[in-house]
XYZ file of C-alpha atoms in Angstrom:
449
model
C -10.587 -11.463 -39.552
C -14.298 -12.176 -39.600
C -16.858 -10.169 -41.539
C -18.679 -7.492 -39.623
C -22.284 -8.537 -38.978
C -25.129 -6.224 -39.820
C -26.839 -4.830 -36.697
C -29.886 -7.001 -37.385
C -27.624 -10.070 -37.275
C -26.151 -9.196 -33.881
C -28.134 -11.828 -32.059
C -27.100 -14.176 -29.265
C -24.398 -15.994 -31.228
C -22.680 -12.813 -32.426
C -22.843 -11.132 -29.032
C -21.575 -14.186 -27.160
C -18.783 -14.698 -29.706
C -17.419 -11.344 -28.583
C -18.489 -11.318 -24.933
C -17.272 -14.746 -23.794
C -13.651 -14.383 -24.968
C -13.643 -10.862 -23.526
C -14.823 -12.301 -20.210
C -11.956 -14.790 -20.359
C -9.440 -11.986 -20.842
C -10.987 -9.949 -18.032
C -11.025 -12.936 -15.667
C -7.501 -14.168 -16.444
C -5.696 -11.462 -14.477
C -7.675 -11.702 -11.195
C -7.498 -15.512 -11.317
C -3.726 -15.379 -11.758
C -3.475 -12.887 -8.894
C -5.269 -15.361 -6.628
C -2.697 -18.022 -7.557
C 0.147 -15.553 -7.032
C -1.205 -14.708 -3.563
C -1.544 -18.392 -2.666
C 1.995 -19.246 -3.830
C 3.613 -16.254 -2.116
C 1.499 -16.849 0.995
C 3.395 -20.071 1.645
C 6.619 -18.043 1.686
C 5.441 -16.254 4.819
C 3.355 -13.325 6.033
C 6.079 -10.760 5.330
C 6.368 -11.780 1.681
C 2.580 -11.733 1.308
C 2.375 -8.261 2.836
C 5.105 -7.062 0.460
C 3.184 -8.485 -2.502
C -0.009 -6.764 -1.341
C 1.628 -3.342 -1.115
C 3.688 -3.649 -4.296
C 0.764 -5.081 -6.231
C -1.477 -2.221 -5.098
C 0.976 0.350 -6.466
C 1.368 -1.421 -9.818
C -2.404 -1.902 -10.167
C -3.111 1.772 -9.481
C -0.580 2.762 -12.129
C -1.851 0.407 -14.845
C -5.620 0.707 -14.307
C -5.547 4.427 -15.111
C -4.453 3.635 -18.683
C -7.320 1.462 -19.894
C -7.908 3.969 -22.711
C -5.266 1.971 -24.577
C -7.808 -0.840 -24.847
C -11.220 0.880 -24.698
C -10.250 3.933 -26.742
C -8.489 1.824 -29.343
C -11.535 -0.420 -29.688
C -13.726 2.624 -30.302
C -11.468 3.952 -33.047
C -10.571 0.616 -34.678
C -14.162 -0.658 -34.761
C -15.283 2.348 -36.818
C -12.497 1.760 -39.333
C -13.421 -1.908 -39.467
C -17.084 -1.126 -40.019
C -16.145 1.192 -42.887
C -14.102 -1.599 -44.501
C -10.781 0.159 -43.784
C -9.014 -2.862 -42.302
C -5.477 -1.514 -42.656
C -6.448 1.702 -40.890
C -8.158 -0.293 -38.129
C -5.010 -2.324 -37.510
C -3.018 0.905 -37.852
C -4.860 2.181 -34.767
C -3.336 -0.786 -32.961
C 0.134 0.111 -34.213
C -0.130 3.662 -32.908
C -1.676 2.531 -29.603
C 1.256 0.121 -29.211
C 3.783 2.928 -29.750
C 1.923 4.950 -27.115
C 1.950 1.955 -24.767
C 5.718 1.577 -25.103
C 6.381 5.291 -24.620
C 4.097 5.646 -21.601
C 5.409 2.367 -20.185
C 9.025 3.548 -20.320
C 8.064 6.748 -18.488
C 6.259 4.687 -15.836
C 9.267 2.414 -15.360
C 11.594 5.384 -14.879
C 9.181 7.141 -12.503
C 8.521 4.108 -10.315
C 12.215 3.197 -10.163
C 12.890 6.710 -8.893
C 10.044 6.768 -6.363
C 9.622 3.088 -5.398
C 11.197 3.545 -1.968
C 9.161 6.561 -0.813
C 5.907 5.181 -2.271
C 6.144 1.773 -0.608
C 7.273 3.348 2.676
C 4.272 5.703 2.603
C 1.813 2.857 2.079
C 3.410 0.118 4.189
C 4.629 2.116 7.149
C 6.601 -0.875 8.491
C 10.240 -0.905 7.377
C 10.307 -4.655 6.713
C 7.101 -4.684 4.654
C 8.192 -1.598 2.713
C 11.537 -3.235 1.905
C 9.843 -6.397 0.605
C 7.353 -4.377 -1.430
C 10.072 -2.183 -2.896
C 12.167 -5.069 -4.199
C 9.092 -6.718 -5.742
C 7.907 -3.441 -7.300
C 11.285 -2.537 -8.835
C 11.259 -5.780 -10.831
C 7.514 -6.052 -11.513
C 7.272 -2.516 -12.927
C 9.629 -3.545 -15.728
C 6.576 -5.272 -17.134
C 4.549 -2.026 -17.301
C 5.263 -1.375 -21.001
C 4.347 -5.008 -21.713
C 1.054 -4.740 -19.806
C 0.172 -1.639 -21.811
C 1.121 -3.304 -25.112
C -1.314 -6.107 -24.256
C -4.015 -3.514 -23.504
C -3.453 -1.914 -26.903
C -3.515 -5.344 -28.562
C -6.798 -6.243 -26.917
C -8.191 -2.898 -28.062
C -7.499 -3.144 -31.776
C -8.327 -6.851 -32.008
C -11.705 -6.325 -30.373
C -12.240 -3.453 -32.779
C -11.800 -5.759 -35.796
C -14.078 -8.402 -34.226
C -11.151 -10.756 -33.477
C -11.991 -11.859 -29.948
C -10.269 -15.251 -29.687
C -6.648 -14.351 -30.400
C -6.390 -11.889 -27.486
C -7.717 -14.592 -25.168
C -5.119 -17.082 -26.408
C -2.288 -14.550 -26.121
C -3.268 -13.582 -22.580
C -3.684 -17.206 -21.471
C -0.224 -18.112 -22.821
C 1.308 -15.326 -20.770
C -0.644 -16.212 -17.639
C 0.300 -19.891 -17.951
C 3.998 -19.006 -18.176
C 3.673 -16.699 -15.179
C 1.844 -19.348 -13.160
C 4.428 -22.068 -13.761
C 7.409 -19.800 -13.134
C 5.800 -18.331 -10.012
C 5.530 -21.762 -8.405
C 9.071 -22.727 -9.451
C 10.904 -19.507 -8.626
C 9.217 -18.537 -5.366
C 9.904 -21.917 -3.746
C 12.880 -23.124 -5.799
C 11.215 -26.261 -7.179
C 12.468 -28.550 -9.973
C 16.003 -27.182 -9.767
C 14.974 -23.536 -10.164
C 16.601 -20.921 -7.908
C 14.586 -20.099 -4.783
C 13.964 -16.362 -5.139
C 11.091 -15.921 -2.698
C 8.971 -12.839 -3.350
C 11.340 -11.681 -6.104
C 10.454 -14.875 -7.986
C 6.847 -13.693 -8.197
C 7.938 -10.434 -9.861
C 10.231 -12.258 -12.314
C 7.407 -14.651 -13.226
C 5.051 -11.730 -13.849
C 7.474 -10.016 -16.210
C 8.216 -13.263 -18.080
C 4.532 -13.931 -18.741
C 3.879 -10.328 -19.731
C 6.796 -10.501 -22.160
C 5.307 -13.552 -23.862
C 1.883 -11.932 -24.269
C 3.347 -8.663 -25.547
C 5.495 -10.495 -28.108
C 2.435 -12.350 -29.399
C 0.480 -9.104 -29.784
C 3.467 -7.484 -31.489
C 3.883 -10.415 -33.871
C 0.198 -10.122 -34.818
C 0.783 -6.512 -35.873
C 3.830 -7.477 -37.922
C 1.925 -10.284 -39.661
C -0.911 -7.887 -40.509
C 1.440 -6.205 -42.982
C 0.575 -2.604 -42.092
C 3.098 0.271 -41.771
C 4.738 0.205 -38.347
C 6.141 3.740 -38.208
C 4.766 6.159 -35.581
C 2.069 8.592 -36.761
C 1.871 11.530 -34.381
C -1.519 12.794 -35.564
C -3.159 9.444 -34.788
C -1.433 9.157 -31.416
C -2.511 12.699 -30.522
C -6.140 11.842 -31.324
C -5.863 8.708 -29.185
C -4.481 10.768 -26.300
C -7.409 13.204 -26.521
C -9.803 10.281 -26.111
C -7.531 8.841 -23.407
C -7.556 12.056 -21.375
C -11.298 11.815 -20.809
C -11.184 8.100 -20.010
C -8.367 8.639 -17.490
C -10.355 11.350 -15.697
C -13.361 9.017 -15.641
C -11.236 6.230 -14.175
C -9.847 8.574 -11.520
C -13.410 9.391 -10.428
C -14.048 5.680 -9.850
C -10.796 5.324 -7.908
C -11.596 8.294 -5.681
C -15.006 6.850 -4.845
C -13.885 3.319 -4.022
C -10.780 4.407 -2.108
C -13.001 6.758 -0.064
C -15.445 3.918 0.599
C -12.627 1.664 1.840
C -11.213 4.430 4.021
C -14.586 5.150 5.643
C -15.414 1.455 6.119
C -12.124 0.988 7.961
C -13.194 3.661 10.476
C -16.130 1.475 11.538
C -13.919 -1.384 12.719
C -12.487 -4.676 11.502
C -15.852 -6.389 11.007
C -17.156 -3.559 8.838
C -14.097 -3.356 6.618
C -14.029 -7.165 6.260
C -17.716 -7.228 5.280
C -17.224 -4.335 2.869
C -14.316 -6.194 1.255
C -16.405 -9.355 0.786
C -19.361 -7.560 -0.811
C -17.081 -5.344 -2.896
C -15.256 -8.365 -4.337
C -18.606 -9.903 -5.262
C -19.578 -6.600 -6.858
C -16.305 -6.680 -8.824
C -17.228 -10.169 -10.045
C -20.630 -8.929 -11.238
C -18.991 -5.905 -12.872
C -16.539 -8.210 -14.644
C -19.300 -10.283 -16.220
C -21.342 -7.244 -17.242
C -18.244 -5.576 -18.663
C -17.828 -8.441 -21.118
C -21.202 -7.552 -22.654
C -20.180 -3.888 -22.649
C -17.085 -4.802 -24.679
C -19.293 -6.543 -27.227
C -21.415 -3.381 -27.343
C -18.314 -1.275 -28.009
C -17.161 -3.358 -30.946
C -20.568 -3.829 -32.587
C -21.823 -0.262 -32.168
C -18.519 1.224 -33.318
C -18.583 -0.957 -36.443
C -22.197 0.001 -37.195
C -21.397 3.711 -36.948
C -18.323 3.182 -39.105
C -20.643 1.806 -41.794
C -22.811 4.910 -41.414
C -25.749 2.928 -39.995
C -26.934 5.295 -37.279
C -30.419 3.778 -36.924
C -28.941 0.302 -36.883
C -26.458 1.335 -34.171
C -29.305 2.771 -32.093
C -31.397 -0.404 -32.386
C -28.323 -2.429 -31.497
C -27.668 -0.241 -28.444
C -31.102 -0.936 -26.971
C -30.936 -4.642 -27.883
C -27.645 -5.047 -26.034
C -29.060 -3.092 -23.102
C -31.993 -5.505 -22.841
C -29.569 -8.422 -22.933
C -27.414 -6.939 -20.192
C -30.389 -6.024 -18.012
C -31.905 -9.514 -18.217
C -28.542 -11.091 -17.417
C -27.988 -8.735 -14.469
C -31.490 -9.462 -13.165
C -30.768 -13.197 -13.226
C -27.574 -12.562 -11.254
C -29.547 -10.459 -8.771
C -32.042 -13.282 -8.225
C -29.191 -15.739 -7.630
C -27.563 -13.487 -5.043
C -30.925 -12.735 -3.425
C -31.625 -16.445 -3.043
C -28.157 -16.972 -1.585
C -28.244 -14.063 0.853
C -27.367 -16.325 3.786
C -25.340 -19.067 2.085
C -23.028 -16.955 -0.106
C -21.575 -14.704 2.643
C -21.014 -17.812 4.772
C -18.607 -19.101 2.098
C -16.229 -16.280 3.012
C -16.497 -16.043 6.790
C -18.068 -17.624 9.862
C -17.603 -14.558 12.041
C -21.073 -13.527 13.242
C -20.270 -9.815 13.373
C -18.844 -9.824 9.848
C -21.926 -11.692 8.617
C -24.173 -9.130 10.296
C -22.276 -6.245 8.711
C -22.452 -8.017 5.340
C -26.236 -8.173 5.643
C -26.345 -4.363 5.955
C -24.817 -3.972 2.486
C -26.245 -7.096 0.845
C -29.623 -5.855 -0.339
C -28.151 -2.659 -1.761
C -25.744 -4.916 -3.680
C -28.590 -7.075 -4.971
C -30.906 -4.216 -5.916
C -28.378 -2.270 -7.963
C -27.538 -5.215 -10.245
C -30.386 -4.725 -12.756
C -29.655 -0.989 -12.789
C -25.982 -1.774 -13.382
C -27.025 -3.960 -16.311
C -28.381 -0.863 -18.029
C -25.400 1.283 -17.034
C -22.685 -1.107 -18.184
C -24.343 -1.812 -21.532
C -24.883 1.841 -22.366
C -21.411 2.723 -21.110
C -20.158 0.229 -23.689
C -22.378 1.731 -26.386
C -21.159 5.262 -25.690
C -17.534 4.137 -25.443
C -17.912 2.362 -28.780
C -19.263 5.594 -30.225
C -16.269 7.497 -28.819
C -18.481 9.620 -26.559
C -15.800 9.719 -23.870
C -16.195 13.398 -23.040
C -19.808 12.927 -22.006
C -18.940 9.808 -19.981
C -16.159 11.707 -18.218
C -18.448 14.589 -17.262
C -21.336 12.334 -16.258
C -19.167 10.103 -14.075
C -17.508 13.021 -12.301
C -20.869 14.703 -11.720
C -22.530 11.549 -10.393
C -19.573 10.891 -8.097
C -19.605 14.427 -6.697
C -23.390 14.566 -6.281
C -24.128 10.983 -5.263
C -21.369 8.669 -4.109
C -18.849 10.885 -2.286
C -21.319 12.957 -0.203
C -23.052 9.848 1.126
C -19.759 8.066 1.832
C -18.416 10.888 3.960
C -21.817 11.573 5.532
C -21.774 7.940 6.654
C -18.626 8.677 8.612
C -19.967 11.892 10.152
C -23.402 10.482 11.048
C -22.233 6.920 11.785
C -24.422 5.260 9.140
C -21.983 2.378 8.694
C -21.955 0.118 5.651
C -25.588 0.907 4.916
C -24.631 4.508 4.221
C -21.638 3.549 2.080
C -23.663 1.162 -0.077
C -26.529 3.626 -0.275
C -23.951 5.981 -1.780
C -22.988 3.386 -4.389
C -26.676 2.831 -5.157
C -27.294 6.543 -5.737
C -24.143 6.703 -7.890
C -25.316 3.837 -10.123
C -28.872 5.208 -10.407
C -27.612 8.674 -11.371
C -25.310 7.143 -13.965
C -28.243 5.154 -15.366
C -30.291 8.332 -15.745
C -27.364 10.038 -17.473
C -26.555 7.296 -19.986
C -30.206 6.535 -20.800
C -30.816 10.233 -21.475
C -27.702 10.482 -23.634
C -28.530 7.361 -25.616
C -32.141 8.449 -26.161
C -30.948 11.885 -27.335
C -29.083 10.344 -30.255
C -26.259 12.894 -30.001
C -23.701 10.119 -29.513
C -24.527 8.428 -32.837
C -22.111 10.202 -35.194
C -21.636 8.215 -38.395
C -18.337 7.687 -40.166
C -14.999 6.009 -39.733
C -13.259 9.006 -38.157
C -13.824 9.684 -34.459
C -12.435 13.193 -34.681
C -15.904 14.719 -35.018
C -17.136 12.890 -31.958
C -14.180 13.666 -29.693
C -14.454 17.369 -30.524
C -18.085 17.558 -29.353
C -19.096 18.958 -26.013
């Protein structure tokens, strides 16, 4: 494990040493999903539809539990900053026990409800049947996915950014090879069709989880469950789950309203939203660096250093986001044309495009300070701020767009207001200094209002 840099040393090299591997981990899953879609797509439209429905269910289940990574980073980084390495790794042990317990509950729940859930989403009997068989196998990997989240969390907290990337890439490589072999029955492998995709997913997730588990064993820390630590992690997790649910409600509402405006509108919304997800992915890597570095600084008791670091990382993120905005502004005609040649879809894309471009620099501030506040363990404030901004900004404009027929312009205006309100909230909170609670223990922070 590397030494924790002083805040003054957290320059480009230190930040990139954390951000770039984090970006690799964040990008690995969506890139594998693209391969999975391409491989299954050659098995036919029915199999692809089944994968889409089953994958949606599994993604909705797993994305609500990101506190196992973000919350664990916040807690472990403070321990690391205070020089309490065994306690920092111990946070990973307890997060892993939580991941296994929650994962087993998820497996049991989805096995019980897989049929009704897929039927509700798919409607068609054939698609629902394909989705159900994929989901029943793929959900067996839920505990393994959560173990990997916990592993990413504690390793980022102790400034170990490369091992998580290697572990995740090993798992994704195994999944990719097996997906090709098992879906189509190549090289003597059984031809399992869509089921082969699910088996490949679980195999790769098993490999990654075993690597994360082995890292904990090699660290030589006690592996027994500690209920007090797990309870504290769940308190932090509760707020992060509620925050995540606010995001889900907003983006699901946006998709639902866009679909009411016709095929061209929903297609254009999907294109711009995927580009927004790409931008969010890159900015989130800097936010992860902010989490680890700020948490470590507060663990050392360096409140002023953590504050200086927070604003330095925010400047970095804002400059980077502004560069991205200029690139997308310059490519306002060429980039959408990479995805479609349909003139109506391109027109609808243009209605959302400049909202998308203009919010990038604002998002640079938001993502960086989100990372700072997450690293400080200020999850309760982030929960309340996100819910408030969603209720006051995003959701009213989304549904007003449907009532008043504002189209994609109204939907993306809603996202713009949401991001601007969040920027105001996190800048105010950071400037107030109330988030910067020194010490290795997050208990004081999570108990604050």
